[in-house]
Amino acid sequence: MADPRTLRLNAADNVLIAIDTVPQGAALPGGITAARTVPRGHKIASAPIPAGAPVRKFGQVIAFAGEDIAPGEWVHEHNVMLKDFERDYAFASEARPLETLLPGETPATFEGFRRADGRAGTRNYIGILSSVNCSATVADFVADEVARSGILADYPNIDGVVPFTHGTGCGMGSKGEEFDILARTQWGYASHPNFAAVLVIGLGCEVFQIPRLKEAYGITEGDHFQSIVIQESGGTRKSVARGVDKIKDMLAFANAARRETVAASELSLALQCGGSDGYSGLTANPALGAAVDMLVRQGGTAILSETPEIYGAEHLLTRRAESEDVGRKIVDLIEWWRAYAARAGGELNNNPSPGNKAGGLTTILEKSLGAVAKGGTSTLRGVYRYAERIDRKGFVYMDTPGYDPVAATGQVAGGANVLCFTTGRGSAYGCKPTPSIKLATNTDLYRRMEDDMDINCGDVLDGVSIEEKGREIFQTVLEVASGTKSKSELLGYGRNEFVPWQIGAVM
Amino acid sequence: MADPRTLRLNAADNVLIAIDTVPQGAALPGGITAARTVPRGHKIASAPIPAGAPVRKFGQVIAFAGEDIAPGEWVHEHNVMLKDFERDYAFASEARPLETLLPGETPATFEGFRRADGRAGTRNYIGILSSVNCSATVADFVADEVARSGILADYPNIDGVVPFTHGTGCGMGSKGEEFDILARTQWGYASHPNFAAVLVIGLGCEVFQIPRLKEAYGITEGDHFQSIVIQESGGTRKSVARGVDKIKDMLAFANAARRETVAASELSLALQCGGSDGYSGLTANPALGAAVDMLVRQGGTAILSETPEIYGAEHLLTRRAESEDVGRKIVDLIEWWRAYAARAGGELNNNPSPGNKAGGLTTILEKSLGAVAKGGTSTLRGVYRYAERIDRKGFVYMDTPGYDPVAATGQVAGGANVLCFTTGRGSAYGCKPTPSIKLATNTDLYRRMEDDMDINCGDVLDGVSIEEKGREIFQTVLEVASGTKSKSELLGYGRNEFVPWQIGAVM
Ligand SMILES: [Ca+2]
Ligand SMILES: [Ca+2]
Ligand SMILES: [Ca+2]
Ligand SMILES: [Ca+2]
Ligand SMILES: [Ca+2]
């Protein structure tokens, strides 16, 4: 019988993960012998772990040994403890100097669009934003009319004219967090480097006023930004005609954009996970984390989000924070979410369930790490509010809900110009203007939904190393950033997935 | 100089409204002489109002005379009071027997689609619902593919195959009001008489599970209801192909539907108002109210909604309630909204502003009546939760936010098969599957947005009586219900305006 498969998630780990059931006495990598039968998904010590020493998985502390644990021993509830770890944020205690390329290493590049503000785009769209649901249909009609006219055939450097409609923009307060979030989101899209230009369409009497947006962000109308108000234009037909005219006026300017070689440090990678399964934390998420570490060493940016899904692992992020200041922002977010959930009559609870424990997840840290693992291991350089412009390089955090389209909308508004989305159950997500790359956590899903999945991370269970998979992801990110279409782009996704966070009451 | 124009809003009123400034000594209808100069928009007594007697506008009590008021006198803050009216719900005190046709009056009818459950449709669509944002794009693709195939040309009795996408369905609790609202909304659409059949498309791992919907409402798959789950179908392309197949299988059945003569009592009219102006309460809203009174006498149903906009006029609805039980539900709603707004950090406040008072609005009742006026004067027969199936005839109330697309989505889910929408600023709203008729409050708007507006109520200021305008609206409702396309239908609205109420936190 072949040796049972095991998985080492990170070079710094002192545990292996059993992919198959490991029988007592089985030979394991590193000359270790299984001290007893260990169920699949569970942990086996790969080195001596003295009592009180950290148990490391994903390169991060998930617990402490409750007794001396010998190599080959099963590591689970019976022999670990969390001590005061959960109450100790140990701010910045594991921060590292800025990660950089090794001497002699060639900087990675991609072919991108350099924009006037210095940022780099990976796509060259014209966007049609709507201030409110009441102008959504006109936004759609303008895009449809432009497409129907066939005129885009004469402007081959433009990736498309895309409407971004949504359900909000009125029936809300004219000040406060709800309004501010929508303003940041709209401005984040309006100024996104993947747009050559945007047209914003409003109704006129909505709460979310275009003139207020322009004033707040110092926007002047010109080549990059135009707006239309339906009530001022004389209704639907005239607004559509005006909109089409304005788009036509943008085409020459937008088509003049050319791809040029740009350093990978200009990439801003949004990290997403939806429809996760038992493999997410073993394959796709740590492999994406390895790619993130590579991108960060190149000077690029990676954005972890989805606060309800990292709940319980905040202590890991505070330790990895660059400073106490940065770490405190994570703690503040967690506190905010606790109150938000309570106000909504629910609670945040990420504790491992009995089913989780039977599957091998010992602590809340370990469970949340399944999600955090896609953020790699580098130092946390900044913490951002939903849809806030990301202005730091390296690994950063943006507060968002866990709900995929809402989370990704915030990250794209923050400037993400490429997105990696891990899924175990099989998400059908796609995004514009930012290309989304979908990573299957298991081979079965990859085969079942091959039209939707870009990368199979299931082969990690068959012996492909996390490091190797990370390189494949990183390479795909560079290719997609350079113009290769992702699966969801080939399918045509992205008109429905703009969903700004509605944080408050709809009135 | 011509006599200054005035307006009598209801036969039971004891005030006239000055459309132009009324100079002292001017001759007014009914042989009255203006006792002093009255500004435009303000009220003039048209009959003696003894101290303590009600001042009636829109046929309803807006205040009480603070002193004896003679015909021709200005009626405003200086000579009226609210006494304990605002604290006295006087449940059912103004309820009337069931309104019916007068002897010899011909029952009104329309040409509608009689459905298997006995209800009548005004359109014959096939709907494509999505359980979650993650299946929205597949829903769109199925509809687009069917349209592109040209096959609908062979099925002329089908009005269209329409996708209804939205931003929610996950990132929410799996029980509680948020979930229940979405379930009621989806079921309300799935079972709406304006659909011959519906296809529901889900992703698979979302919180809003199609099997739960089916179980909750006892749905079995068949001619009227089919579903697809993307994760089970093998991804986007296969799901689109399966969806197109399922739609094609529905075409013959759907095309077999025929219009037949149906009593107007089968109409369920949603009342909406958005982008209101100073004329809303004088022209379009009372004219719509007159049409509602006609519909109610025919045995039909009219649904008033938008609780934040009727705030302050709840005492009028409790008086008109059929019973204390029905009236108490209105009071409960108001209390719920007060708490909801407070929880969201805001407050409901509909008090007349100094500007409102200068414009002639004396009390909070009078201001909110501008909105309530579109509900006519008949007895309130029922109070419903958002998206709840309306099962009473007559004038009823459904709790919704004031935000138009969200409010209308609830009413349509409740079964509304025709919708009247008054607007002063100029809304661009349109709806599917329920045709929406737009009523302009002023002639200027009607001319400026003539492609969007169905009826001009601005001519009420030029001498067309409210009663006459009400008849025109009622007639248009019958025609549109019978298949005549409204302006927003001609423009093609309705793919963006399905916006279920997100009552809670997005997680
Ligand atoms: Ca949208
Ligand atoms: Ca998620
Ligand atoms: Ca997500
Ligand atoms: Ca929609
Ligand atoms: Ca409204």
mmCIF file of N, CA, C and O in Angstrom, chain A residues 133 137-138 140-141 165 167-168 170 203 205 231 234-237 275 340-341 344 401-403 405 425-426 448-449 451-452 491-493 496-497 499 501-502 505-507, chain B residues 133 137-138 140-141 165 167-168 170-171 203 205 231 234-237 340-341 344 401-403 405 425-426 448-449 451-452 491-493 496-497 499 501-502 505-507:
data_model
loop_
_atom_site.group_PDB
_atom_site.id
_atom_site.type_symbol
_atom_site.label_atom_id
_atom_site.label_comp_id
_atom_site.label_asym_id
_atom_site.label_seq_id
_atom_site.Cartn_x
_atom_site.Cartn_y
_atom_site.Cartn_z
ATOM 1 N N ASN A 133 -30.760 53.750 -8.076
ATOM 2 C CA ASN A 133 -31.457 52.733 -8.865
ATOM 3 C C ASN A 133 -32.339 53.375 -9.942
ATOM 4 O O ASN A 133 -32.532 52.792 -11.016
ATOM 5 N N THR A 137 -31.663 51.983 -15.351
ATOM 6 C CA THR A 137 -32.113 51.542 -16.666
ATOM 7 C C THR A 137 -31.543 52.437 -17.764
ATOM 8 O O THR A 137 -31.133 51.934 -18.823
ATOM 9 N N VAL A 138 -31.461 53.724 -17.523
ATOM 10 C CA VAL A 138 -30.846 54.608 -18.526
ATOM 11 C C VAL A 138 -29.375 54.225 -18.711
ATOM 12 O O VAL A 138 -28.871 54.178 -19.846
ATOM 13 N N ASP A 140 -28.043 51.263 -18.355
ATOM 14 C CA ASP A 140 -28.070 50.052 -19.190
ATOM 15 C C ASP A 140 -28.350 50.387 -20.645
ATOM 16 O O ASP A 140 -27.697 49.852 -21.554
ATOM 17 N N PHE A 141 -29.343 51.234 -20.858
ATOM 18 C CA PHE A 141 -29.749 51.561 -22.231
ATOM 19 C C PHE A 141 -28.613 52.229 -23.013
ATOM 20 O O PHE A 141 -28.433 51.973 -24.201
ATOM 21 N N THR A 165 -24.902 49.255 -12.334
ATOM 22 C CA THR A 165 -26.137 49.663 -11.684
ATOM 23 C C THR A 165 -26.219 49.041 -10.298
ATOM 24 O O THR A 165 -25.481 48.121 -9.974
ATOM 25 N N GLY A 167 -28.913 48.944 -6.360
ATOM 26 C CA GLY A 167 -30.251 49.123 -5.802
ATOM 27 C C GLY A 167 -30.397 50.275 -4.837
ATOM 28 O O GLY A 167 -31.482 50.505 -4.315
ATOM 29 N N THR A 168 -29.331 51.041 -4.606
ATOM 30 C CA THR A 168 -29.416 52.060 -3.557
ATOM 31 C C THR A 168 -29.279 53.473 -4.134
ATOM 32 O O THR A 168 -29.565 53.686 -5.300
ATOM 33 N N CYS A 170 -30.943 56.208 -2.781
ATOM 34 C CA CYS A 170 -32.008 57.051 -2.226
ATOM 35 C C CYS A 170 -32.676 56.224 -1.126
ATOM 36 O O CYS A 170 -32.265 55.099 -0.856
ATOM 37 N N LEU A 203 -30.679 60.666 -11.558
ATOM 38 C CA LEU A 203 -32.066 61.027 -11.855
ATOM 39 C C LEU A 203 -32.261 62.522 -11.657
ATOM 40 O O LEU A 203 -32.780 63.207 -12.525
ATOM 41 N N CYS A 205 -33.485 63.997 -8.310
ATOM 42 C CA CYS A 205 -34.023 64.266 -6.971
ATOM 43 C C CYS A 205 -33.539 63.254 -5.940
ATOM 44 O O CYS A 205 -34.022 63.253 -4.807
ATOM 45 N N GLN A 231 -33.582 64.179 -15.120
ATOM 46 C CA GLN A 231 -34.625 65.206 -14.996
ATOM 47 C C GLN A 231 -34.245 66.493 -15.726
ATOM 48 O O GLN A 231 -35.116 67.225 -16.195
ATOM 49 N N GLY A 234 -34.574 65.890 -19.788
ATOM 50 C CA GLY A 234 -35.873 65.725 -20.434
ATOM 51 C C GLY A 234 -36.321 64.280 -20.568
ATOM 52 O O GLY A 234 -37.025 63.937 -21.519
ATOM 53 N N GLY A 235 -35.883 63.429 -19.634
ATOM 54 C CA GLY A 235 -36.428 62.076 -19.601
ATOM 55 C C GLY A 235 -35.526 61.030 -20.220
ATOM 56 O O GLY A 235 -34.370 61.288 -20.574
ATOM 57 N N THR A 236 -36.084 59.852 -20.341
ATOM 58 C CA THR A 236 -35.314 58.662 -20.687
ATOM 59 C C THR A 236 -34.675 58.750 -22.070
ATOM 60 O O THR A 236 -33.462 58.601 -22.227
ATOM 61 N N ARG A 237 -35.506 58.976 -23.100
ATOM 62 C CA ARG A 237 -34.979 58.923 -24.470
ATOM 63 C C ARG A 237 -33.883 59.962 -24.693
ATOM 64 O O ARG A 237 -32.828 59.654 -25.244
ATOM 65 N N GLY A 275 -18.062 30.295 -1.037
ATOM 66 C CA GLY A 275 -18.425 28.895 -1.183
ATOM 67 C C GLY A 275 -17.241 28.025 -0.795
ATOM 68 O O GLY A 275 -16.802 27.168 -1.554
ATOM 69 N N TYR A 340 -22.278 45.668 15.484
ATOM 70 C CA TYR A 340 -23.130 45.702 14.286
ATOM 71 C C TYR A 340 -24.008 44.458 14.228
ATOM 72 O O TYR A 340 -25.221 44.525 14.005
ATOM 73 N N ALA A 341 -23.383 43.322 14.463
ATOM 74 C CA ALA A 341 -24.132 42.069 14.428
ATOM 75 C C ALA A 341 -25.169 42.033 15.550
ATOM 76 O O ALA A 341 -26.307 41.592 15.343
ATOM 77 N N ALA A 344 -28.112 44.064 14.766
ATOM 78 C CA ALA A 344 -28.948 43.400 13.764
ATOM 79 C C ALA A 344 -29.613 42.162 14.355
ATOM 80 O O ALA A 344 -30.275 41.424 13.641
ATOM 81 N N PRO A 401 -17.967 43.184 4.450
ATOM 82 C CA PRO A 401 -18.738 41.990 4.805
ATOM 83 C C PRO A 401 -18.110 40.767 4.140
ATOM 84 O O PRO A 401 -17.229 40.891 3.274
ATOM 85 N N GLY A 402 -18.585 39.585 4.520
ATOM 86 C CA GLY A 402 -18.091 38.357 3.900
ATOM 87 C C GLY A 402 -18.767 38.041 2.575
ATOM 88 O O GLY A 402 -18.251 37.251 1.787
ATOM 89 N N TYR A 403 -19.904 38.668 2.355
ATOM 90 C CA TYR A 403 -20.712 38.398 1.152
ATOM 91 C C TYR A 403 -19.929 38.837 -0.090
ATOM 92 O O TYR A 403 -19.561 40.000 -0.239
ATOM 93 N N PRO A 405 -19.996 39.533 -3.536
ATOM 94 C CA PRO A 405 -20.047 40.684 -4.444
ATOM 95 C C PRO A 405 -19.857 42.007 -3.701
ATOM 96 O O PRO A 405 -19.230 42.935 -4.220
ATOM 97 N N ARG A 425 -17.083 25.160 -3.307
ATOM 98 C CA ARG A 425 -18.396 24.719 -3.758
ATOM 99 C C ARG A 425 -18.616 25.088 -5.223
ATOM 100 O O ARG A 425 -19.398 24.466 -5.910
ATOM 101 N N GLY A 426 -17.925 26.176 -5.671
ATOM 102 C CA GLY A 426 -18.055 26.573 -7.066
ATOM 103 C C GLY A 426 -18.794 27.879 -7.216
ATOM 104 O O GLY A 426 -19.993 27.899 -7.463
ATOM 105 N N ARG A 448 -15.799 19.753 -12.830
ATOM 106 C CA ARG A 448 -17.248 19.918 -12.956
ATOM 107 C C ARG A 448 -17.602 21.292 -13.514
ATOM 108 O O ARG A 448 -18.583 21.454 -14.228
ATOM 109 N N MET A 449 -16.834 22.332 -13.133
ATOM 110 C CA MET A 449 -17.148 23.691 -13.578
ATOM 111 C C MET A 449 -15.964 24.273 -14.345
ATOM 112 O O MET A 449 -15.524 25.384 -14.089
ATOM 113 N N ASP A 451 -15.648 25.568 -17.183
ATOM 114 C CA ASP A 451 -15.841 26.828 -17.912
ATOM 115 C C ASP A 451 -15.672 28.042 -17.000
ATOM 116 O O ASP A 451 -15.523 29.165 -17.476
ATOM 117 N N ASP A 452 -15.772 27.795 -15.686
ATOM 118 C CA ASP A 452 -15.727 28.906 -14.731
ATOM 119 C C ASP A 452 -14.405 28.997 -13.967
ATOM 120 O O ASP A 452 -14.067 30.059 -13.459
ATOM 121 N N LEU A 491 -16.768 34.474 -20.261
ATOM 122 C CA LEU A 491 -18.205 34.226 -20.154
ATOM 123 C C LEU A 491 -19.013 35.523 -20.228
ATOM 124 O O LEU A 491 -20.184 35.502 -20.577
ATOM 125 N N GLY A 492 -18.379 36.632 -19.875
ATOM 126 C CA GLY A 492 -19.079 37.921 -19.958
ATOM 127 C C GLY A 492 -19.634 38.430 -18.640
ATOM 128 O O GLY A 492 -20.502 39.293 -18.612
ATOM 129 N N TYR A 493 -19.120 37.919 -17.527
ATOM 130 C CA TYR A 493 -19.576 38.378 -16.210
ATOM 131 C C TYR A 493 -19.198 39.843 -15.948
ATOM 132 O O TYR A 493 -18.257 40.349 -16.552
ATOM 133 N N ASN A 496 -23.595 42.499 -13.224
ATOM 134 C CA ASN A 496 -24.492 42.363 -12.063
ATOM 135 C C ASN A 496 -23.754 42.399 -10.726
ATOM 136 O O ASN A 496 -24.403 42.387 -9.690
ATOM 137 N N GLU A 497 -22.436 42.384 -10.763
ATOM 138 C CA GLU A 497 -21.685 42.116 -9.542
ATOM 139 C C GLU A 497 -21.191 43.372 -8.832
ATOM 140 O O GLU A 497 -20.398 43.291 -7.891
ATOM 141 N N VAL A 499 -22.085 45.651 -6.239
ATOM 142 C CA VAL A 499 -23.081 45.686 -5.159
ATOM 143 C C VAL A 499 -22.495 46.448 -3.965
ATOM 144 O O VAL A 499 -21.853 45.863 -3.096
ATOM 145 N N TRP A 501 -22.005 48.139 -0.459
ATOM 146 C CA TRP A 501 -22.471 47.728 0.871
ATOM 147 C C TRP A 501 -23.565 48.672 1.370
ATOM 148 O O TRP A 501 -23.314 49.856 1.530
ATOM 149 N N GLN A 502 -24.744 48.112 1.612
ATOM 150 C CA GLN A 502 -25.805 48.887 2.272
ATOM 151 C C GLN A 502 -25.696 48.592 3.744
ATOM 152 O O GLN A 502 -26.200 47.578 4.225
ATOM 153 N N ALA A 505 -30.183 51.138 7.453
ATOM 154 C CA ALA A 505 -31.600 50.902 7.203
ATOM 155 C C ALA A 505 -31.996 51.501 5.865
ATOM 156 O O ALA A 505 -31.530 52.565 5.493
ATOM 157 N N VAL A 506 -32.845 50.794 5.141
ATOM 158 C CA VAL A 506 -33.425 51.345 3.916
ATOM 159 C C VAL A 506 -34.752 51.970 4.301
ATOM 160 O O VAL A 506 -35.628 51.295 4.835
ATOM 161 N N MET A 507 -34.888 53.257 4.053
ATOM 162 C CA MET A 507 -36.070 54.005 4.534
ATOM 163 C C MET A 507 -37.061 54.293 3.399
ATOM 164 O O MET A 507 -36.694 54.388 2.274
ATOM 165 N N ASN B 133 -27.354 37.133 -5.623
ATOM 166 C CA ASN B 133 -26.607 37.888 -6.628
ATOM 167 C C ASN B 133 -25.693 36.980 -7.443
ATOM 168 O O ASN B 133 -25.436 37.237 -8.627
ATOM 169 N N THR B 137 -26.099 36.794 -13.052
ATOM 170 C CA THR B 137 -25.584 36.850 -14.420
ATOM 171 C C THR B 137 -26.108 35.689 -15.250
ATOM 172 O O THR B 137 -26.467 35.870 -16.422
ATOM 173 N N VAL B 138 -26.209 34.499 -14.654
ATOM 174 C CA VAL B 138 -26.782 33.371 -15.393
ATOM 175 C C VAL B 138 -28.239 33.673 -15.751
ATOM 176 O O VAL B 138 -28.685 33.395 -16.873
ATOM 177 N N ASP B 140 -29.556 36.609 -16.310
ATOM 178 C CA ASP B 140 -29.489 37.547 -17.439
ATOM 179 C C ASP B 140 -29.138 36.826 -18.735
ATOM 180 O O ASP B 140 -29.743 37.072 -19.782
ATOM 181 N N PHE B 141 -28.150 35.941 -18.649
ATOM 182 C CA PHE B 141 -27.682 35.251 -19.863
ATOM 183 C C PHE B 141 -28.792 34.381 -20.474
ATOM 184 O O PHE B 141 -28.920 34.295 -21.688
ATOM 185 N N THR B 165 -32.981 40.218 -11.221
ATOM 186 C CA THR B 165 -31.770 40.021 -10.425
ATOM 187 C C THR B 165 -31.754 41.000 -9.260
ATOM 188 O O THR B 165 -32.516 41.966 -9.232
ATOM 189 N N GLY B 167 -29.262 42.202 -5.393
ATOM 190 C CA GLY B 167 -27.947 42.204 -4.754
ATOM 191 C C GLY B 167 -27.851 41.363 -3.502
ATOM 192 O O GLY B 167 -26.788 41.285 -2.886
ATOM 193 N N THR B 168 -28.923 40.688 -3.117
ATOM 194 C CA THR B 168 -28.896 40.010 -1.825
ATOM 195 C C THR B 168 -29.013 38.485 -1.986
ATOM 196 O O THR B 168 -28.671 37.959 -3.024
ATOM 197 N N CYS B 170 -27.435 36.257 0.157
ATOM 198 C CA CYS B 170 -26.396 35.614 0.969
ATOM 199 C C CYS B 170 -25.785 36.724 1.829
ATOM 200 O O CYS B 170 -26.196 37.876 1.747
ATOM 201 N N GLY B 171 -24.821 36.356 2.690
ATOM 202 C CA GLY B 171 -24.291 37.377 3.599
ATOM 203 C C GLY B 171 -25.384 37.887 4.514
ATOM 204 O O GLY B 171 -25.432 39.054 4.885
ATOM 205 N N LEU B 203 -27.314 29.527 -7.026
ATOM 206 C CA LEU B 203 -25.918 29.105 -7.148
ATOM 207 C C LEU B 203 -25.749 27.714 -6.532
ATOM 208 O O LEU B 203 -25.200 26.821 -7.160
ATOM 209 N N CYS B 205 -24.692 27.261 -2.854
ATOM 210 C CA CYS B 205 -24.216 27.375 -1.471
ATOM 211 C C CYS B 205 -24.744 28.629 -0.775
ATOM 212 O O CYS B 205 -24.307 28.937 0.327
ATOM 213 N N GLN B 231 -24.271 25.151 -9.320
ATOM 214 C CA GLN B 231 -23.242 24.214 -8.865
ATOM 215 C C GLN B 231 -23.597 22.764 -9.218
ATOM 216 O O GLN B 231 -22.715 21.937 -9.425
ATOM 217 N N GLY B 234 -23.082 22.237 -13.280
ATOM 218 C CA GLY B 234 -21.752 22.213 -13.881
ATOM 219 C C GLY B 234 -21.291 23.556 -14.397
ATOM 220 O O GLY B 234 -20.544 23.612 -15.378
ATOM 221 N N GLY B 235 -21.750 24.628 -13.751
ATOM 222 C CA GLY B 235 -21.206 25.936 -14.093
ATOM 223 C C GLY B 235 -22.082 26.759 -15.016
ATOM 224 O O GLY B 235 -23.222 26.400 -15.321
ATOM 225 N N THR B 236 -21.500 27.872 -15.451
ATOM 226 C CA THR B 236 -22.254 28.916 -16.149
ATOM 227 C C THR B 236 -22.829 28.430 -17.478
ATOM 228 O O THR B 236 -24.034 28.519 -17.711
ATOM 229 N N ARG B 237 -21.963 27.932 -18.356
ATOM 230 C CA ARG B 237 -22.433 27.591 -19.700
ATOM 231 C C ARG B 237 -23.517 26.518 -19.678
ATOM 232 O O ARG B 237 -24.544 26.643 -20.343
ATOM 233 N N TYR B 340 -36.892 51.481 14.347
ATOM 234 C CA TYR B 340 -35.980 51.122 13.244
ATOM 235 C C TYR B 340 -35.098 52.312 12.879
ATOM 236 O O TYR B 340 -33.872 52.180 12.750
ATOM 237 N N ALA B 341 -35.736 53.462 12.765
ATOM 238 C CA ALA B 341 -34.981 54.666 12.407
ATOM 239 C C ALA B 341 -33.996 55.021 13.514
ATOM 240 O O ALA B 341 -32.852 55.405 13.254
ATOM 241 N N ALA B 344 -31.019 52.875 13.469
ATOM 242 C CA ALA B 344 -30.144 53.244 12.365
ATOM 243 C C ALA B 344 -29.505 54.601 12.597
ATOM 244 O O ALA B 344 -28.791 55.114 11.741
ATOM 245 N N PRO B 401 -40.659 50.715 2.883
ATOM 246 C CA PRO B 401 -39.899 51.960 2.928
ATOM 247 C C PRO B 401 -40.484 52.957 1.918
ATOM 248 O O PRO B 401 -41.321 52.576 1.084
ATOM 249 N N GLY B 402 -40.024 54.188 1.973
ATOM 250 C CA GLY B 402 -40.482 55.194 1.016
ATOM 251 C C GLY B 402 -39.749 55.122 -0.314
ATOM 252 O O GLY B 402 -40.223 55.663 -1.315
ATOM 253 N N TYR B 403 -38.606 54.462 -0.316
ATOM 254 C CA TYR B 403 -37.747 54.388 -1.512
ATOM 255 C C TYR B 403 -38.483 53.623 -2.612
ATOM 256 O O TYR B 403 -38.840 52.451 -2.437
ATOM 257 N N PRO B 405 -38.244 51.976 -5.722
ATOM 258 C CA PRO B 405 -38.153 50.614 -6.257
ATOM 259 C C PRO B 405 -38.381 49.557 -5.182
ATOM 260 O O PRO B 405 -38.987 48.518 -5.451
ATOM 261 N N ARG B 425 -41.088 65.826 -9.672
ATOM 262 C CA ARG B 425 -39.747 66.140 -10.159
ATOM 263 C C ARG B 425 -39.471 65.360 -11.450
ATOM 264 O O ARG B 425 -38.646 65.786 -12.261
ATOM 265 N N GLY B 426 -40.126 64.198 -11.592
ATOM 266 C CA GLY B 426 -39.932 63.429 -12.817
ATOM 267 C C GLY B 426 -39.188 62.145 -12.564
ATOM 268 O O GLY B 426 -37.972 62.063 -12.753
ATOM 269 N N ARG B 448 -41.880 68.330 -20.373
ATOM 270 C CA ARG B 448 -40.424 68.161 -20.383
ATOM 271 C C ARG B 448 -40.046 66.679 -20.511
ATOM 272 O O ARG B 448 -39.053 66.339 -21.126
ATOM 273 N N MET B 449 -40.842 65.800 -19.891
ATOM 274 C CA MET B 449 -40.507 64.366 -19.919
ATOM 275 C C MET B 449 -41.661 63.583 -20.535
ATOM 276 O O MET B 449 -42.116 62.584 -19.989
ATOM 277 N N ASP B 451 -41.856 61.552 -22.923
ATOM 278 C CA ASP B 451 -41.641 60.130 -23.254
ATOM 279 C C ASP B 451 -41.860 59.222 -22.048
ATOM 280 O O ASP B 451 -41.995 58.012 -22.196
ATOM 281 N N ASP B 452 -41.822 59.819 -20.854
ATOM 282 C CA ASP B 452 -41.915 59.028 -19.631
ATOM 283 C C ASP B 452 -43.271 59.138 -18.937
ATOM 284 O O ASP B 452 -43.633 58.262 -18.161
ATOM 285 N N LEU B 491 -40.652 52.141 -23.308
ATOM 286 C CA LEU B 491 -39.219 52.414 -23.216
ATOM 287 C C LEU B 491 -38.427 51.147 -22.878
ATOM 288 O O LEU B 491 -37.236 51.071 -23.161
ATOM 289 N N GLY B 492 -39.072 50.171 -22.270
ATOM 290 C CA GLY B 492 -38.387 48.918 -21.958
ATOM 291 C C GLY B 492 -37.895 48.799 -20.525
ATOM 292 O O GLY B 492 -37.025 47.989 -20.215
ATOM 293 N N TYR B 493 -38.452 49.607 -19.621
ATOM 294 C CA TYR B 493 -38.058 49.532 -18.204
ATOM 295 C C TYR B 493 -38.460 48.211 -17.567
ATOM 296 O O TYR B 493 -39.356 47.536 -18.050
ATOM 297 N N ASN B 496 -34.199 46.432 -14.017
ATOM 298 C CA ASN B 496 -33.368 46.902 -12.900
ATOM 299 C C ASN B 496 -34.163 47.225 -11.646
ATOM 300 O O ASN B 496 -33.564 47.530 -10.623
ATOM 301 N N GLU B 497 -35.474 47.224 -11.735
ATOM 302 C CA GLU B 497 -36.279 47.823 -10.675
ATOM 303 C C GLU B 497 -36.818 46.816 -9.665
ATOM 304 O O GLU B 497 -37.646 47.157 -8.820
ATOM 305 N N VAL B 499 -36.051 45.361 -6.517
ATOM 306 C CA VAL B 499 -35.111 45.648 -5.421
ATOM 307 C C VAL B 499 -35.762 45.242 -4.096
ATOM 308 O O VAL B 499 -36.419 46.050 -3.444
ATOM 309 N N TRP B 501 -36.411 44.601 -0.269
ATOM 310 C CA TRP B 501 -36.008 45.382 0.918
ATOM 311 C C TRP B 501 -34.949 44.625 1.708
ATOM 312 O O TRP B 501 -35.190 43.517 2.189
ATOM 313 N N GLN B 502 -33.784 45.237 1.842
ATOM 314 C CA GLN B 502 -32.753 44.689 2.736
ATOM 315 C C GLN B 502 -32.929 45.383 4.068
ATOM 316 O O GLN B 502 -32.430 46.479 4.267
ATOM 317 N N ALA B 505 -28.615 44.005 8.500
ATOM 318 C CA ALA B 505 -27.192 44.171 8.256
ATOM 319 C C ALA B 505 -26.733 43.222 7.157
ATOM 320 O O ALA B 505 -27.190 42.094 7.082
ATOM 321 N N VAL B 506 -25.851 43.692 6.300
ATOM 322 C CA VAL B 506 -25.225 42.820 5.301
ATOM 323 C C VAL B 506 -23.920 42.323 5.898
ATOM 324 O O VAL B 506 -23.056 43.116 6.262
ATOM 325 N N MET B 507 -23.812 41.020 6.012
ATOM 326 C CA MET B 507 -22.661 40.456 6.753
ATOM 327 C C MET B 507 -21.616 39.872 5.799
ATOM 328 O O MET B 507 -21.932 39.424 4.734
#
